[in-house]
PDB file of C-alpha atoms and ligand atoms in Angstrom:
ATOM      1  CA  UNK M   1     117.745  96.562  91.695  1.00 61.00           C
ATOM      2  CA  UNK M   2     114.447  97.944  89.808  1.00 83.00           C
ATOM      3  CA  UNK M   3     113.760 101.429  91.067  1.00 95.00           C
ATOM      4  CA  UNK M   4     109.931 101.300  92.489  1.00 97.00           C
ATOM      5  CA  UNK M   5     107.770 104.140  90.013  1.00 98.00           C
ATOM      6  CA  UNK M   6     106.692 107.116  92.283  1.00 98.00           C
ATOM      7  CA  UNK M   7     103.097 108.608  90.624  1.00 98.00           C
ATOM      8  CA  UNK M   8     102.243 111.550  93.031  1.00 98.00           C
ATOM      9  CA  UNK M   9      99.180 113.968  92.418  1.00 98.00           C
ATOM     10  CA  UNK M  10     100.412 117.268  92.761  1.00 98.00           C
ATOM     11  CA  UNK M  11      97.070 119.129  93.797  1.00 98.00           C
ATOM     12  CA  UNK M  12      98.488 122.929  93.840  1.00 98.00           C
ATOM     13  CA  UNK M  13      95.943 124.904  95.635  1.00 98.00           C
ATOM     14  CA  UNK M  14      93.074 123.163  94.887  1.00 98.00           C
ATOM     15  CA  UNK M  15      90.333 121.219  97.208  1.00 98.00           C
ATOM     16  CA  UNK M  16      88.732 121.809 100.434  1.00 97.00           C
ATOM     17  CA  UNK M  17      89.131 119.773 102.839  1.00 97.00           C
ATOM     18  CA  UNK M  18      85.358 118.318 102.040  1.00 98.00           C
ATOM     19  CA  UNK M  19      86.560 118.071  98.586  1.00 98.00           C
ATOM     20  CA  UNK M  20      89.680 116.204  99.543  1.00 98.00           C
ATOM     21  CA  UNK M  21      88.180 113.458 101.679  1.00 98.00           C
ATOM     22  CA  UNK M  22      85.812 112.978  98.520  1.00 98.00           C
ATOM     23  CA  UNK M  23      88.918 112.213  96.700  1.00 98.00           C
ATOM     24  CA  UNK M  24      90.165 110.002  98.893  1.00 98.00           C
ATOM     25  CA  UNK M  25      87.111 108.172  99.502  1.00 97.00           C
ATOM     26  CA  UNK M  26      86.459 107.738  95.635  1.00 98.00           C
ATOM     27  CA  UNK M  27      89.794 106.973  94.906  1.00 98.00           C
ATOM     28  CA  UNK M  28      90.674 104.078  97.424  1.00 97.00           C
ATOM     29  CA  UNK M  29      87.211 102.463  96.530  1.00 97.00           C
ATOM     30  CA  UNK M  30      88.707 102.552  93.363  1.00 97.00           C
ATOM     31  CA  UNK M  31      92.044 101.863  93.045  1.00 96.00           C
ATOM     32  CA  UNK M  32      93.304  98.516  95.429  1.00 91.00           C
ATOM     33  CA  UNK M  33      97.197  99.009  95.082  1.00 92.00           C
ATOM     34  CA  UNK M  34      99.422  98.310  92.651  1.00 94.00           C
ATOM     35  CA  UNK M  35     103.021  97.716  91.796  1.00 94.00           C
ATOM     36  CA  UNK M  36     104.215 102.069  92.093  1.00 97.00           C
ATOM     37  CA  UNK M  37     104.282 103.552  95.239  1.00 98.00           C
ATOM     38  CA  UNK M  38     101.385 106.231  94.861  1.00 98.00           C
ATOM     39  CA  UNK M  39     101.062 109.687  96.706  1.00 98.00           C
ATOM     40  CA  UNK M  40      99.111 112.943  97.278  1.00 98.00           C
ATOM     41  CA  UNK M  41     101.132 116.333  97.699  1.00 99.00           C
ATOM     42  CA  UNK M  42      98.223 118.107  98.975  1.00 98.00           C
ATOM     43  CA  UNK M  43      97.924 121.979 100.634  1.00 98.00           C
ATOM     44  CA  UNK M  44      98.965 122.152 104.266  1.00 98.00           C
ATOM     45  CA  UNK M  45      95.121 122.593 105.780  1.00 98.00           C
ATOM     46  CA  UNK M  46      94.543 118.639 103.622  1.00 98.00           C
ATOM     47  CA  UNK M  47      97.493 116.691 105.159  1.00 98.00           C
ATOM     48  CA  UNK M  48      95.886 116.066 108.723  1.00 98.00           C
ATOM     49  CA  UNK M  49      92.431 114.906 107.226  1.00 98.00           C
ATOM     50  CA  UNK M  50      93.864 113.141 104.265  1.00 98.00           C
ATOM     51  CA  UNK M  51      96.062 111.218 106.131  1.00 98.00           C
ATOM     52  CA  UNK M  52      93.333 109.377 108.563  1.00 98.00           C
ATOM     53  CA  UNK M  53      91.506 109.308 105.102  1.00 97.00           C
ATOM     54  CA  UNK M  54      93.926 107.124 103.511  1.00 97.00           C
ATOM     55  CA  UNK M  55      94.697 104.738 106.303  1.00 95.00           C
ATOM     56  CA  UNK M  56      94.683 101.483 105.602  1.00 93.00           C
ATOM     57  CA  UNK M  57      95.503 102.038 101.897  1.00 96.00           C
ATOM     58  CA  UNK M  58      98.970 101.970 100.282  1.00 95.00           C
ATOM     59  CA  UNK M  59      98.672 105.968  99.021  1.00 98.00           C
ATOM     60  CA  UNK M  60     101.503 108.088 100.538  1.00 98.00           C
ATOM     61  CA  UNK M  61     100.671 112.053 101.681  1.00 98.00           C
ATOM     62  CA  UNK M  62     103.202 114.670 100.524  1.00 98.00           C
ATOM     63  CA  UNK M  63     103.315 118.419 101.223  1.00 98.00           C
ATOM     64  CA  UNK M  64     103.987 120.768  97.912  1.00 98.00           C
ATOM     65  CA  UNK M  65     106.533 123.100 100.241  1.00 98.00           C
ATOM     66  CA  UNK M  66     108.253 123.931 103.615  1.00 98.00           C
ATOM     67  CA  UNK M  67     110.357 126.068 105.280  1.00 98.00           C
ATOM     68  CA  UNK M  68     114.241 125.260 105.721  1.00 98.00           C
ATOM     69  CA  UNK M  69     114.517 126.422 109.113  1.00 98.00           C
ATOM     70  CA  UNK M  70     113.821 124.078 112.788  1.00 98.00           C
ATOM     71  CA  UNK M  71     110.884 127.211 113.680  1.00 98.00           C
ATOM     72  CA  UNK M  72     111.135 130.625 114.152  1.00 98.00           C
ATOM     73  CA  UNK M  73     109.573 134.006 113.387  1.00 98.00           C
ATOM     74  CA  UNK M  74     108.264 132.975 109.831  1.00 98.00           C
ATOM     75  CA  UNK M  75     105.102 133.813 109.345  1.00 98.00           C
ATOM     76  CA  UNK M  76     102.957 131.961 107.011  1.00 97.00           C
ATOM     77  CA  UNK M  77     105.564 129.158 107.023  1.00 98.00           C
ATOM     78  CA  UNK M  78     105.159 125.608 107.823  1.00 98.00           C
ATOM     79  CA  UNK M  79     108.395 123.471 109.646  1.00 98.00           C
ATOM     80  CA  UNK M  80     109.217 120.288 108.955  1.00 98.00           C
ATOM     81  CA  UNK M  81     108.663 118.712 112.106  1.00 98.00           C
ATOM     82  CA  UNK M  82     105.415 120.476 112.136  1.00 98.00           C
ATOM     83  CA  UNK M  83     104.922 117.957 108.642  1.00 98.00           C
ATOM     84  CA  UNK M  84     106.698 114.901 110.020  1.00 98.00           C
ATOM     85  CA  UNK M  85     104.182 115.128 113.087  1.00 98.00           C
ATOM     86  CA  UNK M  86     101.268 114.540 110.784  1.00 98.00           C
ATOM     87  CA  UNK M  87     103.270 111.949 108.730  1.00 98.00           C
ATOM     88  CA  UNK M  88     104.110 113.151 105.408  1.00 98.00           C
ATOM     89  CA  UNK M  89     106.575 111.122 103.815  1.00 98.00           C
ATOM     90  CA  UNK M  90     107.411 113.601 100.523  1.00 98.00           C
ATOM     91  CA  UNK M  91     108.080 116.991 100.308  1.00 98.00           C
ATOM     92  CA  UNK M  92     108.023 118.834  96.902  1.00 98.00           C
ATOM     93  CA  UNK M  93     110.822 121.014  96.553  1.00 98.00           C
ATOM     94  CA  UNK M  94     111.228 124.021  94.690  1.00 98.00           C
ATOM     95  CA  UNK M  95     108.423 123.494  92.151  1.00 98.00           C
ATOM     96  CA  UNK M  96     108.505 126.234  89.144  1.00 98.00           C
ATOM     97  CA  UNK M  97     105.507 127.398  90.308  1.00 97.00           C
ATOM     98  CA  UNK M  98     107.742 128.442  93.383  1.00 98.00           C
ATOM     99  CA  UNK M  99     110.469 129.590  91.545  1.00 97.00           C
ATOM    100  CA  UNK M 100     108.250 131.813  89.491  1.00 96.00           C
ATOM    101  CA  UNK M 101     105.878 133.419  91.947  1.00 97.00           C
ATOM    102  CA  UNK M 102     107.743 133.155  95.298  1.00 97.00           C
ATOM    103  CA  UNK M 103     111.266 133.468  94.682  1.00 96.00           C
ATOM    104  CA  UNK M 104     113.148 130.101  95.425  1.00 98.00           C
ATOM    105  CA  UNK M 105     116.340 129.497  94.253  1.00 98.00           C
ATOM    106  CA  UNK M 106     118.505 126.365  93.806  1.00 98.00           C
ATOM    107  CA  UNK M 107     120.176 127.883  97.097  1.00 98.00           C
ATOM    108  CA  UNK M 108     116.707 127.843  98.745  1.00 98.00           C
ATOM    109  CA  UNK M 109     115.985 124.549  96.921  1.00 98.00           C
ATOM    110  CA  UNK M 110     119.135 122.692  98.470  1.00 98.00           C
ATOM    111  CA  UNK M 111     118.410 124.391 102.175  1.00 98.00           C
ATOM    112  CA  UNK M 112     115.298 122.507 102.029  1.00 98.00           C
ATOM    113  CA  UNK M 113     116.587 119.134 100.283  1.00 98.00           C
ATOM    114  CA  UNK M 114     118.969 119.187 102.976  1.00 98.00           C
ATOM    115  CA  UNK M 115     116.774 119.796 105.870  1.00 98.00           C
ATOM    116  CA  UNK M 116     113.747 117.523 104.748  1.00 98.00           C
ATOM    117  CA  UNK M 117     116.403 114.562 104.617  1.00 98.00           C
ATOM    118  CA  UNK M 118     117.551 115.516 108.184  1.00 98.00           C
ATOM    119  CA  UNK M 119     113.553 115.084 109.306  1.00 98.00           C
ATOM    120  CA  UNK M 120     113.306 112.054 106.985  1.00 98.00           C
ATOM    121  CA  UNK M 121     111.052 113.484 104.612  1.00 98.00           C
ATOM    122  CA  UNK M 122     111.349 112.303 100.818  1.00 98.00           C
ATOM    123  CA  UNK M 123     111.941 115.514  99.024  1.00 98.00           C
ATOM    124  CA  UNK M 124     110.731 115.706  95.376  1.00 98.00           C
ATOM    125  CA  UNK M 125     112.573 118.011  94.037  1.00 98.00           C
ATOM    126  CA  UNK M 126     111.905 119.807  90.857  1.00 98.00           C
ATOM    127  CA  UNK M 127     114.111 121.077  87.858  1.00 98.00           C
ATOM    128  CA  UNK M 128     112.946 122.378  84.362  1.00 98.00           C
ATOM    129  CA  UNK M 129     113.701 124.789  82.066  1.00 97.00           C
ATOM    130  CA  UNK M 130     111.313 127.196  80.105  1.00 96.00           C
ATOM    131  CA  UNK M 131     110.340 127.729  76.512  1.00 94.00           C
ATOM    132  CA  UNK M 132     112.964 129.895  75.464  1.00 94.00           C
ATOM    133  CA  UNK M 133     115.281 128.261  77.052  1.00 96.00           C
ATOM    134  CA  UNK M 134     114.336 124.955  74.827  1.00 94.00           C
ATOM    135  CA  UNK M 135     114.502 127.192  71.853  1.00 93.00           C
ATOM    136  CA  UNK M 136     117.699 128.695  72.518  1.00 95.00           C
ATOM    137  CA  UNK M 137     119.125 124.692  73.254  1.00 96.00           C
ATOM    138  CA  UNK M 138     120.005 125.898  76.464  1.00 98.00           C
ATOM    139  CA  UNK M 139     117.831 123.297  78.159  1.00 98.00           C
ATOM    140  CA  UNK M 140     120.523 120.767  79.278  1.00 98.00           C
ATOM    141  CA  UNK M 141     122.980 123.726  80.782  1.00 98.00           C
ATOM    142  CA  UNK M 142     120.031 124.979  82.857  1.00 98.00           C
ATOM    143  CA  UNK M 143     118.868 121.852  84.188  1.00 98.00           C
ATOM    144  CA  UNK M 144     122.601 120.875  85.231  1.00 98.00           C
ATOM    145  CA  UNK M 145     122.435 124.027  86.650  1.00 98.00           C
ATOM    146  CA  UNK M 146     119.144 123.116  88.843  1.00 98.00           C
ATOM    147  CA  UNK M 147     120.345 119.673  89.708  1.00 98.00           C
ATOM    148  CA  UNK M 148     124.134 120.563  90.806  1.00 98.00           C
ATOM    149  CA  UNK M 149     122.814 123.290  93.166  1.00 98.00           C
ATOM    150  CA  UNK M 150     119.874 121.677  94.557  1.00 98.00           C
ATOM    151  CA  UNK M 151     122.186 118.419  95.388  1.00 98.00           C
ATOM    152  CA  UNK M 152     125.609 120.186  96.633  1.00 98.00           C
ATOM    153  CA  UNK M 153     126.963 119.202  99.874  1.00 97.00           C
ATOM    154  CA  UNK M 154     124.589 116.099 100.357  1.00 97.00           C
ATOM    155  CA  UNK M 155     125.284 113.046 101.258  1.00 96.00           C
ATOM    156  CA  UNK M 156     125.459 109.429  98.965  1.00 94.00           C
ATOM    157  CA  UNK M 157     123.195 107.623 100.750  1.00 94.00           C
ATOM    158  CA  UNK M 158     120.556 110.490 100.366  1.00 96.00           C
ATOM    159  CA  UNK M 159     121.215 111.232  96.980  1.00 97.00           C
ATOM    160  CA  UNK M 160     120.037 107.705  96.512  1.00 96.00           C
ATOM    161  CA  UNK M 161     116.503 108.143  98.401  1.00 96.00           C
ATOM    162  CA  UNK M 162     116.050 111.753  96.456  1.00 98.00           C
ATOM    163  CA  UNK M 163     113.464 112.228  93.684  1.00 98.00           C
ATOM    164  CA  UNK M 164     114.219 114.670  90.892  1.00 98.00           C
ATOM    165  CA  UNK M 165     110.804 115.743  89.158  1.00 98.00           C
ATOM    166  CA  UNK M 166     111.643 116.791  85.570  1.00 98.00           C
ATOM    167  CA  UNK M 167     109.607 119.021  84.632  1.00 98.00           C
ATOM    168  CA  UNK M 168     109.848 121.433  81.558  1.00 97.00           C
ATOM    169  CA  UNK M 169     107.350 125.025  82.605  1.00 96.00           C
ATOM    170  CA  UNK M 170     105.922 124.841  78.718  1.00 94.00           C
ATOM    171  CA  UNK M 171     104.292 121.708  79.938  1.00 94.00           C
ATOM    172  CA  UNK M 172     103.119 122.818  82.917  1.00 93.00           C
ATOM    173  CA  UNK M 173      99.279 122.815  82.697  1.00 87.00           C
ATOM    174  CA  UNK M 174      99.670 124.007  79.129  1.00 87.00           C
ATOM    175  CA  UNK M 175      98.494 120.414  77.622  1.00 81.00           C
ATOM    176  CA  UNK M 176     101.826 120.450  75.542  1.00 85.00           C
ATOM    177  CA  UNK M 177     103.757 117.173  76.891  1.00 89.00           C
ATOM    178  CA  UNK M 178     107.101 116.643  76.313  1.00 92.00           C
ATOM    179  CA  UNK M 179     107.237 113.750  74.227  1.00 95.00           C
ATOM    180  CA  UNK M 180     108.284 110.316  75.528  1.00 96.00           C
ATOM    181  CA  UNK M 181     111.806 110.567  73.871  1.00 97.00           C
ATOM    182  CA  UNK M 182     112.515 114.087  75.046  1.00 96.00           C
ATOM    183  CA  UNK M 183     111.440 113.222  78.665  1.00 97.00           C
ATOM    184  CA  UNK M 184     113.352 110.059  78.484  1.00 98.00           C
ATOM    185  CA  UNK M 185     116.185 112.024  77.035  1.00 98.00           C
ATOM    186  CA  UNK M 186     116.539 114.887  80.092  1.00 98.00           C
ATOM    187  CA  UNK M 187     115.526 111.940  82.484  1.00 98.00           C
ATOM    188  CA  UNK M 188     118.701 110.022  81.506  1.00 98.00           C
ATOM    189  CA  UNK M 189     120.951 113.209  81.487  1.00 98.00           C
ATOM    190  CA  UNK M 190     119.864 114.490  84.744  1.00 98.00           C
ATOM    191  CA  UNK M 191     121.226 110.933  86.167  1.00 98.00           C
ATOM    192  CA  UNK M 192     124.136 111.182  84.396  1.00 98.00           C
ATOM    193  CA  UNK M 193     124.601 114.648  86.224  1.00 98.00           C
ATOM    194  CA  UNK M 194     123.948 112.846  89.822  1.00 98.00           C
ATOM    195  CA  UNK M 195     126.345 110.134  89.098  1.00 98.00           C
ATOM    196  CA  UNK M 196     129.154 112.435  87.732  1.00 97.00           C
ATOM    197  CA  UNK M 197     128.391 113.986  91.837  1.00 97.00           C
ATOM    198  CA  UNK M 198     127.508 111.292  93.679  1.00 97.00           C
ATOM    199  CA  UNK M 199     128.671 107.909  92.168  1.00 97.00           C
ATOM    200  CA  UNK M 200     126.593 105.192  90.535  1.00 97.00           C
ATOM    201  CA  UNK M 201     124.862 103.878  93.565  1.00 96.00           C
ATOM    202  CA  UNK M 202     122.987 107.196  94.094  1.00 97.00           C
ATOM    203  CA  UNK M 203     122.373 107.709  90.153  1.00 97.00           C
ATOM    204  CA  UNK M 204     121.064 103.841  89.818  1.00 97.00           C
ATOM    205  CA  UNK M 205     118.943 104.514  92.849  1.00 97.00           C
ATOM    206  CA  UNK M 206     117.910 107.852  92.459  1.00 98.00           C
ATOM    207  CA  UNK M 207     114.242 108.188  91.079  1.00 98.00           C
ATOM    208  CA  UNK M 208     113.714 110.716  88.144  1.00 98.00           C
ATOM    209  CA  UNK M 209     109.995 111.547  87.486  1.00 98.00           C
ATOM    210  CA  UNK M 210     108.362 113.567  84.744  1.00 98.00           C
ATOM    211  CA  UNK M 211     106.109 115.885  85.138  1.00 97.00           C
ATOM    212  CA  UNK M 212     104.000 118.372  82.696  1.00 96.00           C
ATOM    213  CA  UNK M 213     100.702 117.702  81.443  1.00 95.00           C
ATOM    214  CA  UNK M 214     100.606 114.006  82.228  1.00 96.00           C
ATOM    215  CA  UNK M 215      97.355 112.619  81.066  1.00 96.00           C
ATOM    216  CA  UNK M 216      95.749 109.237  80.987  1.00 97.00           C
ATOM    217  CA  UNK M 217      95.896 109.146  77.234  1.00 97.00           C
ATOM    218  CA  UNK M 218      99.943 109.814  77.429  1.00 96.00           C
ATOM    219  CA  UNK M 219     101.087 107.751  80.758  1.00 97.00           C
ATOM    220  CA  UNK M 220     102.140 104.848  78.882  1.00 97.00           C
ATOM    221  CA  UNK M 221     103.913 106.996  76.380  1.00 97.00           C
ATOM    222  CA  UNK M 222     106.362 108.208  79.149  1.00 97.00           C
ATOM    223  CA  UNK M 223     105.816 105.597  82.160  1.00 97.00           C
ATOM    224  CA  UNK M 224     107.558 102.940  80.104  1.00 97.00           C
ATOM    225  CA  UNK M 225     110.628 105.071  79.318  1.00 97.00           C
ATOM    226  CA  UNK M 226     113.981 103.542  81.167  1.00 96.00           C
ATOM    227  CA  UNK M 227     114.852 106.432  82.769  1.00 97.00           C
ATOM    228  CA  UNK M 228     111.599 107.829  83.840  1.00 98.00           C
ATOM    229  CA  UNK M 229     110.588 106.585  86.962  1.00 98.00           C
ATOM    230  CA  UNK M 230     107.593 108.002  87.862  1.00 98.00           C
ATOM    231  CA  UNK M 231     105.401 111.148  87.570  1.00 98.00           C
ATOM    232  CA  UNK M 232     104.385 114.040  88.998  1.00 98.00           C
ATOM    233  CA  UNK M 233     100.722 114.958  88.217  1.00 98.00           C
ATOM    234  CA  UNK M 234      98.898 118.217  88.529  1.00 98.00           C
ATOM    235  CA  UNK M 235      95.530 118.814  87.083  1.00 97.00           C
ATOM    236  CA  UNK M 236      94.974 115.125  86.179  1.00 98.00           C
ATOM    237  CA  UNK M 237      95.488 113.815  89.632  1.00 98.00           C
ATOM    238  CA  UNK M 238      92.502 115.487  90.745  1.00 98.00           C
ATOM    239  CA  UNK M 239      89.733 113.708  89.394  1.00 98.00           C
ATOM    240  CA  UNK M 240      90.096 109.728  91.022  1.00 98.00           C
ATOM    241  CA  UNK M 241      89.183 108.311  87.863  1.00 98.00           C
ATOM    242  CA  UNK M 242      92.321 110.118  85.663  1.00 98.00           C
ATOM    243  CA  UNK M 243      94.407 109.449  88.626  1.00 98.00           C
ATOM    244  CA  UNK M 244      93.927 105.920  88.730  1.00 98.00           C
ATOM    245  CA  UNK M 245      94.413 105.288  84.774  1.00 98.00           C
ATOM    246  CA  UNK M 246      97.666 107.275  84.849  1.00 98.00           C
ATOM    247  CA  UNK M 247      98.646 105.088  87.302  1.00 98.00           C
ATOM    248  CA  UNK M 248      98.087 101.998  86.192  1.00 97.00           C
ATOM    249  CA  UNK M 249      98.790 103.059  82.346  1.00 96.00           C
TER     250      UNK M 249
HETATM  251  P1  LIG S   1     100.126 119.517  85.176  1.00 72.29           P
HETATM  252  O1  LIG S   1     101.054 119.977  86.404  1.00 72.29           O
HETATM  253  O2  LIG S   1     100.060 118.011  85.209  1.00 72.29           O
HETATM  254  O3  LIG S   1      98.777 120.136  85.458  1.00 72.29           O
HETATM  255  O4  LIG S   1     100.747 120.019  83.930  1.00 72.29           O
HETATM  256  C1  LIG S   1     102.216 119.275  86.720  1.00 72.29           C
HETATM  257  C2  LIG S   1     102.913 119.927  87.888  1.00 72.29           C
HETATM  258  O5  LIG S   1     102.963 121.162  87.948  1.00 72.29           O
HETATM  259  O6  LIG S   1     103.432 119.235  88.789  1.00 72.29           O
END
């Protein structure tokens, strides 16, 4: 069975909420739907507003984060009931951002894989290594690394409903994309690593996007790879128009 594409904007903290219905009223008169299941991970204060905005159009709402606990004494955190309430359907887990600047871990990253599936949220969950890393030809040990912890202890059937967002940091807003082949190349291996875990049903059904500096001008370069199934978009996916042509690349 072909494995639908998944293009998500990943807006960071960007956009009010004005600014956000713009988008979404710009982009729907734009775009009619297509064959890839499209989505906005937008901030927590855009969900509500974005997702009366998009009714009636195929684009899916995401959240870029949430907590791994039911509720409790956490402040500044956001549950996932309080996301599956709005209806959210993805979750982005664990994006380097995160890692970087607010201390998740692949143990923190599998807490909330784990308990997004139990609210039946999508997680997208991200793996990448950094420059050096690359340099040093580490880059395959760390991602395994990523992927094993961020997966342990879950279950088949939600292995095969789990995105994995590949996404090397040196990419990440820098405007140096991986190239097609070396994005294809992780893609494949980090499916290899799920099916050596969870068997081939999860790896053939398992989506793998890419993610780093995904442009119009280079979406075709990586959307028609075999492995990559998808991207994850940051400062492209705010503007309608660059949205779109990634999209339908
Ligand atoms: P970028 O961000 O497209 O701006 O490089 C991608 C991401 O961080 O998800």
């Amino acid at each position: 069975m072909a494995r639908k594409k998944l293009i998500a904007g990943n807006w960071k903290m960007y956009k009010t909420m004005a600014e956000a219905v713009r988008f979404a009223e710009e982009f729907t008169g734009i775009y009619g739907g297509g064959d890839h299941e499209v989505a906005i991970c937008a901030p927590f204060t855009q969900l509500a507003v974005l997702k009366a905005a998009f009714a009636g159009s195929d684009v899916k709402l995401g959240a870029q984060n949430m907590h791994f606990e039911e509720e409790g004494a956490y402040t500044g955190e956001i549950s996932p009931a309080m996301l599956t309430e709005i209806g959210v359907d993805y979750v982005v887990i664990g994006h380097s951002e995160r890692r970087q600047y607010f201390a998740e871990t692949d143990e923190t990253v599998n807490k909330k894989v784990k308990k997004a599936f139990a609210h039946g949220l999508a997680p997208i969950m991200c793996v990448g290594e950094v420059l050096e890393q690359r340099d040093e030809g580490v880059h395959f040990d760390v991602v395994k690394t990523q992927v094993e912890g961020g997966i342990s202890g879950l279950r088949e059937g939600d292995v095969k409903r789990l995105v994995i967002a590949y996404e090397p940091v040196w990419a990440i807003g820098t405007g140096r994309t991986a190239t097609g082949d070396q994005a294809e190349e992780m893609c494949a291996f980090i499916r290899e690593v799920v099916r050596s875990i969870s068997g081939d049903e999860a790896a053939e059904g398992l989506r793998v996007q890419y993610g780093g500096s995904v442009k119009p001008a280079n979406a075709i370069e990586l959307m028609t790879k075999g492995n990559i199934d998808g991207a994850l978009v940051g400062g492209a996916s705010l503007v309608p128009a660059d949205f779109k042509a990634i999209i339908e690349y």
